[in-house]
mmCIF file of C-alpha atoms and ligand atoms in Angstrom:
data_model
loop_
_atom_site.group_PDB
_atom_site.id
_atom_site.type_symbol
_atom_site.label_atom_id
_atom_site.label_comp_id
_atom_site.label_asym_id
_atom_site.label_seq_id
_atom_site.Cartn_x
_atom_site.Cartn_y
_atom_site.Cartn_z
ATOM 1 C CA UNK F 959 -20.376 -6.915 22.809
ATOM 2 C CA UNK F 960 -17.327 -6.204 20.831
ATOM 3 C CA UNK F 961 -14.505 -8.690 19.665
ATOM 4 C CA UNK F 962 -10.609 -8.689 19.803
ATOM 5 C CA UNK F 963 -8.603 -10.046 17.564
ATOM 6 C CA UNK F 964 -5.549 -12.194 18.940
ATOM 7 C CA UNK F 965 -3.076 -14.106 17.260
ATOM 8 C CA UNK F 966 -2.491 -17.784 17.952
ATOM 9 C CA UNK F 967 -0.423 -20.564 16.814
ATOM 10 C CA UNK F 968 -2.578 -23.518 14.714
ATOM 11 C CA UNK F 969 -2.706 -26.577 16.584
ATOM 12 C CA UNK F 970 -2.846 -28.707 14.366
ATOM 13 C CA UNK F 971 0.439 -26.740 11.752
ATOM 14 C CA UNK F 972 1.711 -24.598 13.803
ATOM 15 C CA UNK F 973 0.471 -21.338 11.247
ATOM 16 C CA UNK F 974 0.212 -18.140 12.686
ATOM 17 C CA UNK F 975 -4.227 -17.405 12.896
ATOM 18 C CA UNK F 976 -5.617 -14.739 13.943
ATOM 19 C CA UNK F 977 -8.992 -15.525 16.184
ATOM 20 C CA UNK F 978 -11.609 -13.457 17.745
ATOM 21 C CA UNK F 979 -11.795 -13.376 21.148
ATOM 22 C CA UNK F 980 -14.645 -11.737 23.483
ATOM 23 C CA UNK F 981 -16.432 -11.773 26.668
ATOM 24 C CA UNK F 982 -19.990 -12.432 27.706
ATOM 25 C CA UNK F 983 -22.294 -12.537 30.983
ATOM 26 C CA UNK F 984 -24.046 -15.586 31.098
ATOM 27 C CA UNK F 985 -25.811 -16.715 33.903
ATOM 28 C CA UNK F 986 -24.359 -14.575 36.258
ATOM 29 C CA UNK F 987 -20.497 -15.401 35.083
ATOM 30 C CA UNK F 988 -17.976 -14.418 32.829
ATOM 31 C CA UNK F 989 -17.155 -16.186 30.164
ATOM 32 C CA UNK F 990 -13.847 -15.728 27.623
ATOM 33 C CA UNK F 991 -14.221 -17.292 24.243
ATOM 34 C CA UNK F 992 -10.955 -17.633 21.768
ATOM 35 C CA UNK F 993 -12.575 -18.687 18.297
ATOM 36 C CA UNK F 994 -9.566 -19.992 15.746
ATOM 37 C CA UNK F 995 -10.182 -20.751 12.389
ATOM 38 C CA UNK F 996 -6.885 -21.892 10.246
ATOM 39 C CA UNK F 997 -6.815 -21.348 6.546
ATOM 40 C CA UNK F 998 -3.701 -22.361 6.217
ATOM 41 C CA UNK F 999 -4.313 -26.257 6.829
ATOM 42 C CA UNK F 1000 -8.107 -25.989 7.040
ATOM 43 C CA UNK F 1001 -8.255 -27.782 10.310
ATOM 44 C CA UNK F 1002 -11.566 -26.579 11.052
ATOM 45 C CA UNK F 1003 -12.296 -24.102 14.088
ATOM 46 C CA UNK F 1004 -11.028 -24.617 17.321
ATOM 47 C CA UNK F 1005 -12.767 -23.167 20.592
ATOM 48 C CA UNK F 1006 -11.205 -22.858 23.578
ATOM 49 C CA UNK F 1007 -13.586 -20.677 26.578
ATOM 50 C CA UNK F 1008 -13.474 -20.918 30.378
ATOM 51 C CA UNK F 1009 -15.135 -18.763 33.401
ATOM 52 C CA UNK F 1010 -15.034 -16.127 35.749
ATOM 53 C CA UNK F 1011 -11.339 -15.186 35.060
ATOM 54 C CA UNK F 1012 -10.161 -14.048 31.769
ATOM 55 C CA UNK F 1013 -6.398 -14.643 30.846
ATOM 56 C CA UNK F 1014 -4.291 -11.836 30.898
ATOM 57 C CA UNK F 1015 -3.970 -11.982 27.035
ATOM 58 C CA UNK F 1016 -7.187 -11.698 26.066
ATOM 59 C CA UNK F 1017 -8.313 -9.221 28.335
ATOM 60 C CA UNK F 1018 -5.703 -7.531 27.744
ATOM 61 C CA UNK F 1019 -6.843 -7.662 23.784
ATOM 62 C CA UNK F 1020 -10.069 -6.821 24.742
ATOM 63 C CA UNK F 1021 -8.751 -3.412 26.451
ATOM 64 C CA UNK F 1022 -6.845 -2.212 23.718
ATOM 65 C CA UNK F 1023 -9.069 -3.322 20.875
ATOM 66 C CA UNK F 1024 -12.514 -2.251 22.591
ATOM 67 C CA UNK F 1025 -11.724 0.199 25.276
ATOM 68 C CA UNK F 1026 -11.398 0.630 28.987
ATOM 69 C CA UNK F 1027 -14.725 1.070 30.500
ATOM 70 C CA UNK F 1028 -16.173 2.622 34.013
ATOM 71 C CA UNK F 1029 -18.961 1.573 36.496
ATOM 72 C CA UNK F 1030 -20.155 4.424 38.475
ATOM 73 C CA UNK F 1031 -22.455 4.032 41.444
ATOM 74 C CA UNK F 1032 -25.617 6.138 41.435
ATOM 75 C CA UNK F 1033 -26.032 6.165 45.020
ATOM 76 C CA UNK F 1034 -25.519 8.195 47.984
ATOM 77 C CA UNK F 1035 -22.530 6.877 49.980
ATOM 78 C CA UNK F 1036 -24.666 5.955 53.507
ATOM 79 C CA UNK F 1037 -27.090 3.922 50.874
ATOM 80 C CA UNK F 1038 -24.270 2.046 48.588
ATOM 81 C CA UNK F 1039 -21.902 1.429 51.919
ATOM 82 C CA UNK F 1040 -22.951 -1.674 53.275
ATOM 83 C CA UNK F 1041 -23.879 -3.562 50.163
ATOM 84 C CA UNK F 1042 -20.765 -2.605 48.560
ATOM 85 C CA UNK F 1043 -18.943 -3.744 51.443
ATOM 86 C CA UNK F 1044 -21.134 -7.087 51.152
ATOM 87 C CA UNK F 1045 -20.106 -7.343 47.542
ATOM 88 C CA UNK F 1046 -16.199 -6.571 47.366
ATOM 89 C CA UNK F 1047 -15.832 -8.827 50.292
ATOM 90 C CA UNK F 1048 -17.389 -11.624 48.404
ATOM 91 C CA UNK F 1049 -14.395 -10.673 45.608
ATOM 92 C CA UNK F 1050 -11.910 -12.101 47.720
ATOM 93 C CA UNK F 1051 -10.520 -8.675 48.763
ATOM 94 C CA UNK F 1052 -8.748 -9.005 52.295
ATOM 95 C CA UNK F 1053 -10.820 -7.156 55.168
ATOM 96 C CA UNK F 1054 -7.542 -4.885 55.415
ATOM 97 C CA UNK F 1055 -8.450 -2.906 52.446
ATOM 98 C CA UNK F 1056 -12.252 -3.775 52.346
ATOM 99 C CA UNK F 1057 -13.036 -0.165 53.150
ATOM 100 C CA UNK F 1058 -10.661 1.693 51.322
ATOM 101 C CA UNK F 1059 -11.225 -0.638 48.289
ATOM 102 C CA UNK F 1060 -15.150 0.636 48.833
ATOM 103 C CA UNK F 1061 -14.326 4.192 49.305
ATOM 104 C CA UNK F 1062 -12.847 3.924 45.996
ATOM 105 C CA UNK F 1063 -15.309 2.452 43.633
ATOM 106 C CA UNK F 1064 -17.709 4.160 45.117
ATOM 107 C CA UNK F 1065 -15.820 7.657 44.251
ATOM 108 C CA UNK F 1066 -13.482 6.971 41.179
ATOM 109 C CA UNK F 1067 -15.537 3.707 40.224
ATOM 110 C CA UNK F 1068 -14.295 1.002 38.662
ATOM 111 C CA UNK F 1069 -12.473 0.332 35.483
ATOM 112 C CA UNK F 1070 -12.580 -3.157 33.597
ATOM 113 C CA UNK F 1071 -13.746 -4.889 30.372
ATOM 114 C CA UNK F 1072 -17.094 -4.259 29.445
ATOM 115 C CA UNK F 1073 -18.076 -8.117 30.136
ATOM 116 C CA UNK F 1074 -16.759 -7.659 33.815
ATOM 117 C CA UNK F 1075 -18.289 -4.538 34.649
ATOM 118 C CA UNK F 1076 -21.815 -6.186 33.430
ATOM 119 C CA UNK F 1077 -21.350 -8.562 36.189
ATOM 120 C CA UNK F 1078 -20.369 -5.899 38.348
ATOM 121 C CA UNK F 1079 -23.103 -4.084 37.817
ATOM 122 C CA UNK F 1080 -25.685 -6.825 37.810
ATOM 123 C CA UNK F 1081 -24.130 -7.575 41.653
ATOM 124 C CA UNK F 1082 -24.760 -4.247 42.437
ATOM 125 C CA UNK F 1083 -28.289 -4.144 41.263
ATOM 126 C CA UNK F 1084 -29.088 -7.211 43.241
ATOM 127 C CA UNK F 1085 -28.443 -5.605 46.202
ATOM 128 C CA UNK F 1086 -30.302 -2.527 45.291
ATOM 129 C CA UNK F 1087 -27.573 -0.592 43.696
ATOM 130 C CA UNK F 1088 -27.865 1.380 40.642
ATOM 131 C CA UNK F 1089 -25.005 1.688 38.643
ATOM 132 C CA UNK F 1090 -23.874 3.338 34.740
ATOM 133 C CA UNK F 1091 -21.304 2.045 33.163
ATOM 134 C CA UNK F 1092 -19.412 4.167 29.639
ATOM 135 C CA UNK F 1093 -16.312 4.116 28.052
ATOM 136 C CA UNK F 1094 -13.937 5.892 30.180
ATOM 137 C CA UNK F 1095 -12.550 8.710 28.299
ATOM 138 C CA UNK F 1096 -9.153 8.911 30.479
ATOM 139 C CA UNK F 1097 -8.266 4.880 29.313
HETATM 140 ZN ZN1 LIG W 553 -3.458 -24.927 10.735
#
C-alpha cells in the first residue's frame, strides 16, 4: 500500500523530520504507522502506530498523497440490504440514519483511504457481499 510523507518535530531535538506514514489491514483492523528517522541528531527511528482509528493528520496525508478511493457494492439492493444494515450498524451509526446511511453506500459507495476500505470490504465479503474498490476519479 502506498506511503505519506508527514512532517514531525524530533523528540529527542526538536528538528523538523519528515516520516512515512501508512495504513495496513491486519487481522481484521486498521492499523496507522508514523515511522521517524532524525538525521539531524541521529536519535535513531521512532515508531509510533495505534488501531482502528487513524488521526486526522495522517489520514488526511494519506488522502492527498495517495488518493481518495471508492468501494462499490456488486450486489442487487434486496441481496446487499440486510447485511449492510448488519454491518453499518455495527459502525456505531445511530438507527436514525441506519437506512439512509445504507441507501447510500450501496448507490454512491463509499469513499475512504485505501487501508479502510480493505476492511470495509473484507466486512462485506464476510457476509456474502462482493465489493470493488478504485481510485475515485471525482477525489
Ligand atoms: Zn533529532
Amino acid at each position: 500500500m502506498c506511503d505519506a510523507v508527514i512532517e514531525q518535530r524530533c523528540q529527542t531535538c526538536g528538528s523538523v523530520v519528515q516520516c512515512r506514514a501508512w495504513e495496513d489491514v491486519i487481522g481484521g483492523r486498521l492499523q496507522w504507522v508514523v515511522l521517524c528517522d532524525c538525521g539531524t541528531c541521529g536519535g535513531g527511528e521512532s515508531e509510533e502506530f495505534g488501531w482502528d482509528e487513524t488521526p486526522a493528520e495522517v489520514r488526511r496525508a494519506l488522502l492527498d498523497m495517495c488518493g481518495t478511493f471508492r468501494l462499490r457494492v456488486q450486489a442487487p439492493l434486496e441481496v446487499a440490504r440486510m447485511p449492510l444494515m448488519r454491518i453499518v450498524r455495527a459502525t456505531g451509526e445511530p438507527l436514525a440514519s441506519l437506512s439512509a446511511r445504507v441507501e447510500a453506500l450501496l448507490i454512491q459507495g463509499q469513499t475512504g483511504t485505501e487501508a479502510e476500505l480493505e476492511l470495509l470490504a473484507l466486512r462485506l465479503a464476510e457476509v456474502g457481499v462482493p465489493t470493488t474498490i478504485a481510485k475515485d476519479d471525482a477525489g
